[in-house]
Amino acid sequence: MSGKNITDEHKLIAGCREGKSWAQKAIYELYAPTMMSVCVRYVTDRETARDILQEGFIKLFTKIDSFTGAGAFAGWVRRIFVTTALEYLRQNDILKQSTNIEDYGNYIENEEETVLQKISADDLMACIAQLSDGYRTVFNLYAIEGYSHAEIAEILGISEVTSRSQFMRARKILQKNIMSMTGYEYAEQQYRQRTR
Amino acid sequence: MLNNNTDNEHDKLNEIFRQKLEHHTLPADDEVWDGIQAELKKRKKKKIFPLGWVYAGTAAAVLLLFFTINNFMKRQTEYETLAAKTEETFNKISDKQQFEITENQNHEKQTASRKTLALNTVTNNGKSILHTPTDHANEQTGATTPEPENNAADAANPATKTIEKTGTDTQVQKSKPETTDLKAKDWEDPVKKQKKRGWEVAAALSSSGSSSVNAPALMSNSENLKMSVSRAPAFSSAALSSDEFTGKSYSAPLSVGISVAKSISDHLSIRTGITYTYLQTKLENINYNADLALHYLGVPLNLQAYLIKSGKWGLYLSGGGMLEKGIRSVETKEQYISNKTITTTTYGSIDGWQWSVNGAIGTTYDLYKGINLYLEPKVSYYFDNDQPISIRTERKTVLGIEGGIRFNF
């Protein structure tokens, strides 16, 4: 973020602290699309994601005084929405529901990185949505939000080992989903490269 | 457990996931924003402070008035009790024939007279309500009084004069009426006082109730880019409609002024002067915020009626009207355009006149001879005179409080 934008962000934050509608609207327009994606990644259902988005922004505007300015505002905003989504999952006992643990084998291959680079974010979102709630939550927290397993264990009230193992299983399932989604396109690309 | 190669691979893959999804966006419906706004408004409504310090001040003033009245009633009861006791005491004294004349006890006589002064100086329109002890003595021991004809003249004179005369003409032996703290000046008739002090000058400070309508607390934003221009056609106070704004917040109006009063009868006086009033309104809609400051000069005309006066405290009613002329408006508009906050300030005049009527009940406290403090809760009604947005256009009837200092001469 450039210096000018940082200044503007400070003005928007100051406006939100004063409860100015124009500042709240500007913050909403800036962050709503990204935060909608965050919400959908956690709860998959669009309608529920909208509710969480709304609740998250209300929290943001009513608790903005607790933002000290020490860290990045964007990070603080993201944490609010992740926390709100987790609260929803916790309140509805979604995280406690049993997950189907299967051995998906080792799908990690050298080509995966190339495949991942080519896959669109929307397809990746679709693949993540296919994960069970528990796996998806741990995957999101670890792989995307960057929490450590120790932090995830504390947030979700599980052991660190459980967090690790759930992440590994989530990764395997995700690899399988990605490969099955992109398998045809990938095979086609390989064929074209070989026939050149 | 994964080996190091697998860990490295995971780190790379996680990085790819993060890059792809960290800034991924999905459209958010307008309904979400509408829901947020509705919820925030609901919460703000709950937070609005309905009365404000002005109302707290009004409550304090009402308590003060209650205290004044209570004090008056208490003193009235004490006075009646003392009057009864005094009469009883001097009846006994006269029965025992304890008055005698002696030249050597002039000093003692005067002392006794001063003590009785406290019991006998309540006046009503200059006439003595109570008979002095010496009056009683004179009436009953007229034969022993050298100049009994003086009594008749004394009764018609002000109390102080009566006491002086009785002090020199009569002697009271061991006549120590029950002590009292009441002083002659405590029972000075407010009417008489008004007559003595025909003119009065006052300096006043007053404020009225503030309120918020779906709006946040007033705060300044000093970080905003300031840009002053002489004219901003898009934002004119005359064109402003109250409905354009989702939030309106009114600061408590602040007035200062000086006034002069003249007694027109025993209990009535008429008061006029000049009053400056500052009105501030914060307006807000989805596109911009506006701060509207209005400056008014007004001429009040009030009739004031004193009700009671007890010791240093007094109580009065006041009613009248005021004609005000807006002398300046300052409109500051704050707009967020293309990631920039632009502040535009427009200075203008205010057309038309503002008429209002008001009523008040006030209390005074004598600080020093001819100087008193006053406090009056007042209610004002502002007529619709097509004036710019202010608390007066939002609420026609405004409760306020005025206080100040008055000089009598």
Coordinates of C-alpha atoms in Angstrom, one line a residue:
Chain A
M1 CA 0.0 0.0 0.0
S2 CA 1.4 3.4 -1.0
G3 CA 2.0 6.2 1.4
K4 CA -1.0 8.1 0.0
N5 CA -3.3 5.1 0.3
I6 CA -2.1 4.5 3.9
T7 CA -3.0 8.1 4.7
D8 CA -6.4 7.6 3.1
E9 CA -6.9 4.4 5.0
H10 CA -6.1 6.3 8.2
K11 CA -8.7 8.9 7.3
L12 CA -11.2 6.1 6.7
I13 CA -10.4 4.5 10.0
A14 CA -10.7 7.9 11.7
G15 CA -14.0 8.4 10.0
C16 CA -15.2 5.0 11.1
R17 CA -14.1 5.7 14.7
E18 CA -16.4 8.8 14.5
G19 CA -19.2 6.7 13.1
K20 CA -19.2 8.5 9.8
S21 CA -21.4 6.7 7.2
W22 CA -19.3 7.7 4.3
A23 CA -16.2 6.2 5.9
Q24 CA -18.0 3.0 6.8
K25 CA -19.3 2.7 3.3
A26 CA -15.8 3.2 1.8
I27 CA -14.4 0.5 4.1
Y28 CA -17.2 -1.8 3.2
E29 CA -16.6 -1.3 -0.5
L30 CA -12.9 -1.9 0.0
Y31 CA -13.1 -5.1 2.0
A32 CA -16.5 -6.7 1.4
P33 CA -15.5 -8.7 -1.8
T34 CA -12.4 -10.1 -0.2
M35 CA -14.1 -10.8 3.1
M36 CA -17.0 -12.4 1.2
S37 CA -14.5 -14.8 -0.2
V38 CA -13.1 -15.5 3.2
C39 CA -16.6 -16.2 4.6
V40 CA -17.5 -18.6 1.7
R41 CA -14.2 -20.4 2.2
Y42 CA -15.2 -21.2 5.8
V43 CA -18.9 -21.9 5.5
T44 CA -19.4 -22.7 1.7
D45 CA -23.1 -21.7 1.8
R46 CA -23.5 -18.3 0.2
E47 CA -26.5 -17.3 2.3
T48 CA -24.7 -18.1 5.6
A49 CA -21.6 -16.4 4.3
R50 CA -23.6 -13.2 3.7
D51 CA -24.9 -13.3 7.3
I52 CA -21.4 -13.7 8.5
L53 CA -20.2 -10.9 6.3
Q54 CA -22.8 -8.6 7.7
E55 CA -22.1 -9.6 11.3
G56 CA -18.4 -9.2 10.7
F57 CA -18.8 -5.6 9.4
I58 CA -21.0 -4.7 12.3
K59 CA -18.3 -6.0 14.6
L60 CA -15.7 -4.1 12.6
F61 CA -17.5 -0.8 12.9
T62 CA -18.6 -1.1 16.5
K63 CA -15.2 -2.4 17.7
I64 CA -12.9 -0.3 15.6
D65 CA -11.7 1.6 18.6
S66 CA -9.9 -1.7 19.6
F67 CA -7.7 -1.4 16.5
T68 CA -4.6 0.2 17.9
G69 CA -2.9 0.8 14.5
A70 CA 0.0 -1.4 15.6
G71 CA -0.4 -3.9 12.8
A72 CA -1.9 -3.8 9.3
F73 CA -5.6 -2.8 9.2
A74 CA -6.2 -5.4 6.5
G75 CA -4.9 -8.2 8.8
W76 CA -7.1 -6.9 11.6
V77 CA -10.1 -6.9 9.4
R78 CA -9.4 -10.4 8.1
R79 CA -9.1 -11.7 11.7
I80 CA -12.5 -10.3 12.5
F81 CA -14.2 -12.2 9.7
V82 CA -12.3 -15.4 10.3
T83 CA -13.2 -15.2 14.0
T84 CA -16.9 -14.5 13.1
A85 CA -16.9 -17.5 10.8
L86 CA -15.4 -19.7 13.4
E87 CA -17.9 -18.5 16.0
Y88 CA -20.7 -19.5 13.6
L89 CA -19.1 -23.0 13.0
R90 CA -18.6 -23.4 16.8
Q91 CA -22.1 -22.3 17.7
N92 CA -23.6 -24.7 15.3
D93 CA -21.4 -27.6 16.4
I94 CA -20.2 -28.0 12.9
L95 CA -16.6 -28.4 13.9
K96 CA -17.6 -31.3 16.2
Q97 CA -19.4 -33.3 13.5
S98 CA -17.6 -36.4 12.5
T99 CA -15.6 -36.4 9.4
N100 CA -15.0 -39.3 7.1
I101 CA -11.4 -40.2 7.5
E102 CA -10.2 -42.0 4.5
D103 CA -6.7 -42.8 3.3
Y104 CA -6.5 -41.0 0.0
G105 CA -2.9 -42.1 -0.5
N106 CA -0.1 -39.9 -1.4
Y107 CA -1.1 -37.6 -4.2
I108 CA 1.9 -35.3 -3.8
E109 CA 3.6 -35.3 -7.1
N110 CA 6.0 -33.1 -8.7
E111 CA 3.5 -31.9 -11.2
E112 CA 1.1 -30.6 -8.5
E113 CA 2.8 -27.3 -8.2
T114 CA 2.4 -26.7 -11.9
V115 CA -1.2 -27.7 -11.8
L116 CA -1.9 -25.5 -8.9
Q117 CA -0.3 -22.5 -10.7
K118 CA -2.6 -23.0 -13.5
I119 CA -5.8 -23.7 -11.7
S120 CA -8.1 -20.7 -11.2
A121 CA -8.9 -19.3 -7.7
D122 CA -12.6 -20.0 -8.3
D123 CA -11.8 -23.7 -9.1
L124 CA -9.6 -23.8 -6.0
M125 CA -12.5 -22.4 -4.0
A126 CA -14.8 -25.1 -5.4
C127 CA -12.2 -27.8 -4.4
I128 CA -11.9 -26.4 -0.9
A129 CA -15.7 -26.3 -0.6
Q130 CA -15.8 -30.0 -1.1
L131 CA -13.7 -30.6 2.1
S132 CA -15.6 -31.5 5.3
D133 CA -16.1 -28.6 7.7
G134 CA -13.4 -29.7 10.1
Y135 CA -10.7 -30.3 7.4
R136 CA -11.7 -27.1 5.6
T137 CA -11.4 -25.0 8.7
V138 CA -8.0 -26.4 9.6
F139 CA -6.8 -26.1 6.0
N140 CA -8.0 -22.5 5.8
L141 CA -6.4 -21.5 9.0
Y142 CA -3.1 -23.1 8.3
A143 CA -2.6 -22.8 4.6
I144 CA -4.3 -19.5 3.8
E145 CA -4.5 -17.5 7.0
G146 CA -1.1 -18.6 8.1
Y147 CA -1.8 -19.7 11.7
S148 CA 0.5 -22.3 13.3
H149 CA -0.9 -25.6 14.4
A150 CA -0.3 -24.5 18.0
E151 CA -2.5 -21.4 17.4
I152 CA -5.1 -23.5 15.5
A153 CA -5.2 -26.0 18.4
E154 CA -5.9 -23.1 20.8
I155 CA -8.5 -21.5 18.5
L156 CA -10.5 -24.7 17.8
G157 CA -9.9 -26.3 21.2
I158 CA -8.2 -29.4 19.7
S159 CA -4.7 -30.8 20.2
E160 CA -1.9 -29.7 18.0
V161 CA -1.4 -33.2 16.7
T162 CA -5.1 -33.3 15.6
S163 CA -4.6 -30.0 13.8
R164 CA -1.6 -31.4 12.0
S165 CA -3.2 -34.7 11.0
Q166 CA -6.4 -32.9 9.9
F167 CA -4.4 -30.6 7.7
M168 CA -2.6 -33.5 6.1
R169 CA -5.8 -35.3 5.4
A170 CA -7.3 -32.1 4.1
R171 CA -4.4 -31.6 1.8
K172 CA -4.6 -35.1 0.4
I173 CA -8.4 -34.8 -0.3
L174 CA -7.8 -31.4 -1.8
Q175 CA -5.1 -32.8 -4.1
K176 CA -7.4 -35.5 -5.2
N177 CA -10.2 -33.0 -5.9
I178 CA -7.8 -30.7 -7.8
M179 CA -6.4 -33.6 -9.9
S180 CA -9.8 -34.9 -10.7
M181 CA -11.0 -31.4 -11.7
T182 CA -8.0 -30.5 -13.7
G183 CA -7.0 -34.0 -14.9
Y184 CA -8.6 -33.7 -18.4
E185 CA -7.1 -30.2 -19.0
Y186 CA -3.8 -31.2 -17.7
A187 CA -3.6 -34.4 -19.8
E188 CA -4.5 -32.3 -22.8
Q189 CA -1.7 -29.8 -22.1
Q190 CA 0.8 -32.7 -21.7
Y191 CA -0.2 -34.2 -25.0
R192 CA 0.1 -30.8 -26.8
Q193 CA 3.6 -30.3 -25.4
R194 CA 4.7 -33.7 -26.5
T195 CA 3.3 -33.3 -30.0
R196 CA 5.1 -30.0 -30.6
Chain B
M1 CA 5.5 -37.8 9.5
L2 CA 6.7 -36.1 6.4
N3 CA 10.2 -35.8 5.4
N4 CA 12.0 -32.5 4.8
N5 CA 11.3 -32.7 1.0
T6 CA 7.7 -33.1 1.6
D7 CA 7.7 -30.2 4.1
N8 CA 9.3 -28.0 1.6
E9 CA 6.8 -29.1 -1.0
H10 CA 4.0 -28.3 1.4
D11 CA 5.4 -24.8 2.1
K12 CA 5.5 -24.2 -1.7
L13 CA 2.1 -25.5 -2.2
N14 CA 0.7 -23.5 0.8
E15 CA 2.3 -20.4 -0.7
I16 CA 0.5 -21.0 -4.0
F17 CA -2.8 -21.6 -2.2
R18 CA -2.3 -18.4 -0.2
Q19 CA -1.3 -16.3 -3.3
K20 CA -4.4 -17.5 -5.1
L21 CA -6.9 -17.2 -2.3
E22 CA -5.7 -14.4 0.0
H23 CA -7.0 -11.7 -2.3
H24 CA -9.7 -13.7 -4.0
T25 CA -12.9 -11.8 -4.2
L26 CA -16.6 -12.6 -4.5
P27 CA -19.4 -10.1 -5.0
A28 CA -21.2 -8.9 -1.9
D29 CA -24.8 -8.0 -2.2
D30 CA -26.1 -4.6 -1.6
E31 CA -28.5 -6.2 0.8
V32 CA -25.6 -6.9 3.1
W33 CA -24.7 -3.2 3.3
D34 CA -28.4 -2.3 3.9
G35 CA -28.5 -4.8 6.7
I36 CA -25.3 -3.4 8.3
Q37 CA -26.6 0.1 8.1
A38 CA -29.9 -0.8 9.6
E39 CA -28.2 -2.7 12.5
L40 CA -25.8 0.2 13.2
K41 CA -28.6 2.7 13.2
K42 CA -30.5 0.6 15.7
R43 CA -27.5 0.4 18.0
K44 CA -26.8 4.1 17.7
K45 CA -30.4 4.9 18.7
K46 CA -29.8 3.0 21.9
K47 CA -26.7 5.0 22.6
I48 CA -28.2 8.4 22.2
F49 CA -28.0 10.4 25.4
P50 CA -31.5 11.7 25.6
L51 CA -31.2 14.6 28.1
G52 CA -27.6 15.8 28.2
W53 CA -26.0 18.1 30.7
V54 CA -28.5 20.8 30.1
Y55 CA -31.3 18.7 31.4
A56 CA -29.2 17.8 34.4
G57 CA -28.6 21.5 35.0
T58 CA -32.3 22.0 34.7
A59 CA -32.9 19.4 37.3
A60 CA -30.4 21.1 39.6
A61 CA -32.2 24.4 39.1
V62 CA -35.5 22.9 39.9
L63 CA -34.0 21.6 43.1
L64 CA -32.7 25.0 43.9
L65 CA -36.1 26.5 43.4
F66 CA -37.5 23.9 45.7
F67 CA -34.9 24.8 48.3
T68 CA -35.8 28.4 48.0
I69 CA -39.5 27.8 48.4
N70 CA -38.8 25.4 51.3
N71 CA -36.5 27.9 52.9
F72 CA -39.2 30.6 52.6
M73 CA -41.9 28.4 54.1
K74 CA -39.6 27.4 57.0
R75 CA -38.8 31.0 57.8
Q76 CA -42.4 31.9 57.6
T77 CA -43.2 29.2 60.2
E78 CA -40.4 30.3 62.5
Y79 CA -41.6 33.9 62.3
E80 CA -45.1 33.0 63.3
T81 CA -43.9 30.9 66.2
L82 CA -41.6 33.7 67.4
A83 CA -44.3 36.3 67.0
A84 CA -46.6 34.2 69.3
K85 CA -43.8 33.7 71.8
T86 CA -42.9 37.3 71.8
E87 CA -46.4 38.4 72.5
E88 CA -46.7 35.9 75.4
T89 CA -43.3 37.0 76.9
F90 CA -44.2 40.6 77.0
N91 CA -47.6 40.0 78.4
K92 CA -45.9 38.4 81.3
I93 CA -43.4 41.2 81.6
S94 CA -46.1 43.8 81.7
D95 CA -48.0 41.8 84.3
K96 CA -45.1 41.9 86.7
Q97 CA -44.5 45.6 86.1
Q98 CA -40.9 45.2 85.3
F99 CA -40.4 48.3 83.3
E100 CA -39.0 51.3 85.0
I101 CA -37.2 54.5 83.7
T102 CA -33.7 55.2 84.8
E103 CA -31.1 57.6 83.3
N104 CA -28.2 55.4 84.2
Q105 CA -29.2 52.4 82.1
N106 CA -29.4 54.0 78.7
H107 CA -26.8 51.6 77.4
E108 CA -28.8 48.6 78.7
K109 CA -31.9 50.0 77.2
Q110 CA -30.3 50.3 73.8
T111 CA -29.0 46.7 74.0
A112 CA -32.5 45.5 74.9
S113 CA -33.9 47.4 72.0
R114 CA -31.5 45.8 69.6
K115 CA -32.5 42.4 70.8
T116 CA -36.1 43.2 70.3
L117 CA -35.3 44.6 66.9
A118 CA -35.0 41.1 65.6
L119 CA -38.4 40.3 66.7
N120 CA -40.2 43.3 65.4
T121 CA -38.9 44.3 62.0
V122 CA -41.1 42.4 59.7
T123 CA -42.8 45.0 57.6
N124 CA -45.6 44.9 55.2
N125 CA -45.6 47.9 52.8
G126 CA -43.7 49.9 55.4
K127 CA -46.0 49.1 58.2
S128 CA -45.1 47.2 61.3
I129 CA -46.9 43.8 61.5
L130 CA -45.8 43.1 65.1
H131 CA -45.9 45.4 68.0
T132 CA -42.5 46.0 69.6
P133 CA -42.0 44.9 73.2
T134 CA -41.8 48.5 74.1
D135 CA -45.0 49.2 72.3
H136 CA -46.7 46.7 74.5
A137 CA -45.0 48.2 77.5
N138 CA -46.0 51.6 76.6
E139 CA -49.5 50.6 76.0
Q140 CA -49.7 48.9 79.3
T141 CA -47.5 51.2 81.3
G142 CA -48.4 54.4 79.7
A143 CA -48.4 56.3 83.0
T144 CA -44.7 55.6 83.5
T145 CA -43.7 56.5 80.0
P146 CA -42.5 60.1 79.8
E147 CA -43.7 60.6 76.2
P148 CA -46.4 58.2 75.5
E149 CA -47.6 60.3 72.5
N150 CA -44.5 59.1 70.6
N151 CA -45.9 55.6 70.4
A152 CA -48.6 56.5 67.9
A153 CA -46.0 58.1 65.7
D154 CA -43.7 55.1 66.1
A155 CA -46.3 52.7 64.9
A156 CA -46.6 54.5 61.7
N157 CA -42.9 54.8 61.1
P158 CA -40.6 52.1 59.7
A159 CA -39.5 49.6 62.2
T160 CA -36.0 50.8 62.6
K161 CA -37.2 54.3 63.5
T162 CA -39.6 52.8 66.0
I163 CA -36.9 50.9 67.7
E164 CA -34.6 53.9 67.9
K165 CA -37.3 55.9 69.6
T166 CA -38.2 53.2 72.0
G167 CA -34.6 52.7 72.7
T168 CA -34.2 56.3 73.9
D169 CA -37.5 56.7 75.5
T170 CA -38.0 53.5 77.4
Q171 CA -36.1 51.1 79.5
V172 CA -36.4 47.3 79.5
Q173 CA -35.2 45.6 82.6
K174 CA -34.1 41.9 82.3
S175 CA -36.3 41.7 79.3
K176 CA -34.5 39.0 77.3
P177 CA -36.8 37.6 74.8
E178 CA -35.9 34.3 73.4
T179 CA -33.1 34.7 71.0
T180 CA -33.5 34.4 67.3
D181 CA -31.3 34.6 64.2
L182 CA -33.8 36.5 62.2
K183 CA -32.5 39.7 60.9
A184 CA -34.4 42.7 59.7
K185 CA -33.0 42.5 56.3
D186 CA -34.0 38.9 55.9
W187 CA -37.6 40.0 55.7
E188 CA -37.1 42.8 53.3
D189 CA -40.1 43.1 51.0
P190 CA -39.1 42.2 47.4
V191 CA -41.5 44.8 46.2
K192 CA -39.9 47.5 48.3
K193 CA -36.5 46.3 47.0
Q194 CA -37.7 46.6 43.4
K195 CA -38.9 50.1 44.1
K196 CA -35.5 51.1 45.6
R197 CA -33.6 49.6 42.7
G198 CA -35.5 50.6 39.6
W199 CA -32.9 49.6 37.1
E200 CA -31.1 46.4 36.7
V201 CA -28.3 45.3 34.3
A202 CA -27.6 41.6 33.7
A203 CA -25.0 39.5 32.0
A204 CA -26.3 36.1 30.9
L205 CA -25.1 32.8 29.6
S206 CA -27.6 30.2 28.5
S207 CA -27.8 26.9 26.7
S208 CA -30.5 24.6 25.5
G209 CA -30.9 20.9 25.1
S210 CA -28.8 19.0 22.6
S211 CA -29.9 16.0 20.7
S212 CA -28.9 13.4 18.1
V213 CA -31.1 11.9 15.5
N214 CA -29.6 8.7 14.2
A215 CA -26.2 10.3 14.4
P216 CA -23.0 9.6 16.2
A217 CA -21.3 11.7 18.8
L218 CA -19.8 14.9 17.7
M219 CA -16.1 14.7 17.0
S220 CA -13.7 16.6 14.9
N221 CA -11.5 15.1 12.3
S222 CA -8.4 17.2 12.2
E223 CA -6.6 15.0 9.7
N224 CA -8.9 15.9 6.8
L225 CA -7.7 17.9 4.0
K226 CA -8.9 21.5 4.4
M227 CA -9.9 23.5 1.4
S228 CA -11.8 26.7 1.8
V229 CA -13.8 28.2 -1.0
S230 CA -16.0 31.2 -1.1
R231 CA -18.9 29.4 -2.7
A232 CA -20.1 25.9 -3.1
P233 CA -23.3 25.8 -5.2
A234 CA -24.0 22.2 -4.3
F235 CA -24.3 22.9 -0.7
S236 CA -26.4 25.9 0.3
S237 CA -28.0 26.2 3.7
A238 CA -31.2 27.6 2.2
A239 CA -31.5 24.6 -0.1
L240 CA -30.7 22.0 2.6
S241 CA -33.6 19.8 3.4
S242 CA -33.7 17.9 6.6
D243 CA -34.7 14.8 4.8
E244 CA -31.5 14.6 2.8
F245 CA -29.6 13.4 5.8
T246 CA -29.5 10.1 7.4
G247 CA -27.9 11.5 10.6
K248 CA -28.4 14.8 12.3
S249 CA -26.7 15.8 15.5
Y250 CA -27.3 19.0 17.3
S251 CA -24.9 20.6 19.7
A252 CA -26.4 22.4 22.6
P253 CA -27.1 26.0 21.5
L254 CA -25.0 28.5 23.4
S255 CA -26.1 32.1 24.1
V256 CA -24.5 35.0 25.8
G257 CA -26.0 38.4 26.3
I258 CA -26.5 41.5 28.3
S259 CA -29.8 42.9 29.3
V260 CA -31.4 45.8 31.2
A261 CA -34.5 45.7 33.3
K262 CA -36.8 48.5 34.6
S263 CA -39.4 48.1 37.3
I264 CA -42.8 49.0 36.1
S265 CA -44.8 48.2 39.2
D266 CA -44.4 46.7 42.6
H267 CA -43.7 43.2 41.4
L268 CA -43.2 43.6 37.7
S269 CA -40.2 44.6 35.6
I270 CA -39.6 44.6 31.9
R271 CA -36.4 43.3 30.5
T272 CA -34.7 43.7 27.1
G273 CA -31.1 43.5 25.8
I274 CA -29.1 41.8 23.1
T275 CA -28.3 38.1 22.8
Y276 CA -25.8 36.3 20.7
T277 CA -26.5 32.6 19.9
Y278 CA -24.3 30.0 18.3
L279 CA -26.0 26.9 16.8
Q280 CA -24.1 23.9 15.5
T281 CA -25.5 21.0 13.5
K282 CA -23.7 17.9 12.2
L283 CA -25.4 16.5 9.2
E284 CA -24.6 13.2 7.5
N285 CA -25.7 11.2 4.5
I286 CA -24.1 8.4 2.6
N287 CA -22.1 10.7 0.3
Y288 CA -20.8 13.3 2.7
N289 CA -20.9 14.9 6.1
A290 CA -21.7 18.5 6.7
D291 CA -21.1 20.8 9.7
L292 CA -23.4 23.8 9.8
A293 CA -22.6 26.6 12.2
L294 CA -25.1 29.5 12.6
H295 CA -24.6 32.8 14.3
Y296 CA -27.6 34.8 15.5
L297 CA -28.1 38.2 17.2
G298 CA -31.4 38.7 19.0
V299 CA -33.3 41.2 21.0
P300 CA -35.4 39.7 23.8
L301 CA -38.3 41.4 25.5
N302 CA -39.5 39.8 28.7
L303 CA -41.9 40.6 31.6
Q304 CA -40.6 39.5 34.9
A305 CA -42.7 39.0 38.1
Y306 CA -41.2 38.5 41.5
L307 CA -43.1 35.9 43.5
I308 CA -41.3 35.6 46.8
K309 CA -38.1 36.9 48.5
S310 CA -36.7 35.1 51.5
G311 CA -33.4 36.1 52.9
K312 CA -30.8 36.1 50.1
W313 CA -33.1 33.9 47.9
G314 CA -35.7 35.1 45.5
L315 CA -38.1 33.5 43.1
Y316 CA -39.6 34.9 39.9
L317 CA -41.5 34.1 36.8
S318 CA -40.5 35.4 33.4
G319 CA -42.2 35.3 30.0
G320 CA -41.8 37.0 26.7
G321 CA -40.3 36.7 23.2
M322 CA -37.3 37.3 21.1
L323 CA -36.6 38.4 17.6
E324 CA -33.3 37.1 16.1
K325 CA -31.5 37.8 12.9
G326 CA -29.0 35.3 11.5
I327 CA -25.8 37.1 10.9
R328 CA -23.6 34.4 9.5
S329 CA -23.6 30.7 8.4
V330 CA -20.5 28.6 8.0
E331 CA -21.0 25.3 6.2
T332 CA -18.3 22.8 6.2
K333 CA -18.8 19.8 3.8
E334 CA -16.6 16.7 4.1
Q335 CA -16.7 14.4 1.1
Y336 CA -14.9 11.3 0.2
I337 CA -14.2 11.2 -3.5
S338 CA -11.7 8.8 -5.2
N339 CA -9.9 7.9 -2.0
K340 CA -9.6 11.5 -1.0
T341 CA -11.4 13.4 1.7
I342 CA -12.2 16.9 0.5
T343 CA -13.4 19.5 2.9
T344 CA -15.2 22.5 1.5
T345 CA -16.1 25.5 3.6
T346 CA -18.8 28.0 2.6
Y347 CA -19.5 31.3 4.3
G348 CA -22.9 32.9 3.8
S349 CA -25.7 35.0 5.2
I350 CA -29.0 33.9 6.6
D351 CA -32.2 35.4 5.3
G352 CA -35.3 36.2 7.3
W353 CA -36.0 36.5 10.9
Q354 CA -36.4 34.1 13.7
W355 CA -39.3 34.7 16.1
S356 CA -39.6 32.9 19.4
V357 CA -41.5 33.0 22.7
N358 CA -40.3 31.8 26.0
G359 CA -41.2 31.2 29.6
A360 CA -39.1 30.7 32.7
I361 CA -39.1 30.3 36.4
G362 CA -36.0 31.6 38.0
T363 CA -34.2 31.9 41.3
T364 CA -31.9 34.7 42.5
Y365 CA -29.3 34.7 45.2
D366 CA -28.0 38.0 46.6
L367 CA -24.2 38.0 46.6
Y368 CA -23.7 41.5 47.8
K369 CA -25.8 44.6 48.1
G370 CA -27.3 45.2 44.6
I371 CA -25.5 42.2 43.1
N372 CA -27.2 38.9 42.7
L373 CA -26.8 35.6 40.8
Y374 CA -29.7 34.1 39.0
L375 CA -30.5 30.7 37.4
E376 CA -33.6 30.0 35.4
P377 CA -34.8 26.9 33.6
K378 CA -36.6 28.1 30.5
V379 CA -38.7 26.7 27.7
S380 CA -38.6 28.4 24.3
Y381 CA -40.8 27.9 21.3
Y382 CA -39.3 28.7 17.9
F383 CA -41.7 29.6 15.1
D384 CA -41.2 28.2 11.6
N385 CA -39.5 31.1 9.9
D386 CA -37.8 29.2 7.1
Q387 CA -34.4 29.3 8.8
P388 CA -31.5 26.9 8.1
I389 CA -31.4 23.5 9.7
S390 CA -30.7 23.7 13.5
I391 CA -32.1 22.2 16.6
R392 CA -34.8 24.8 16.4
T393 CA -36.1 23.5 13.1
E394 CA -36.0 19.9 14.4
R395 CA -37.6 20.7 17.7
K396 CA -39.8 23.7 17.9
T397 CA -39.9 23.5 21.7
V398 CA -36.5 23.6 23.3
L399 CA -35.8 23.3 27.0
G400 CA -32.8 25.3 28.3
I401 CA -31.2 26.9 31.2
E402 CA -29.9 30.4 31.7
G403 CA -27.7 31.8 34.4
G404 CA -25.9 35.0 35.1
I405 CA -25.3 38.0 37.3
R406 CA -27.4 41.1 37.8
F407 CA -26.6 44.5 39.1
N408 CA -29.2 46.7 40.7
F409 CA -29.0 50.4 40.9

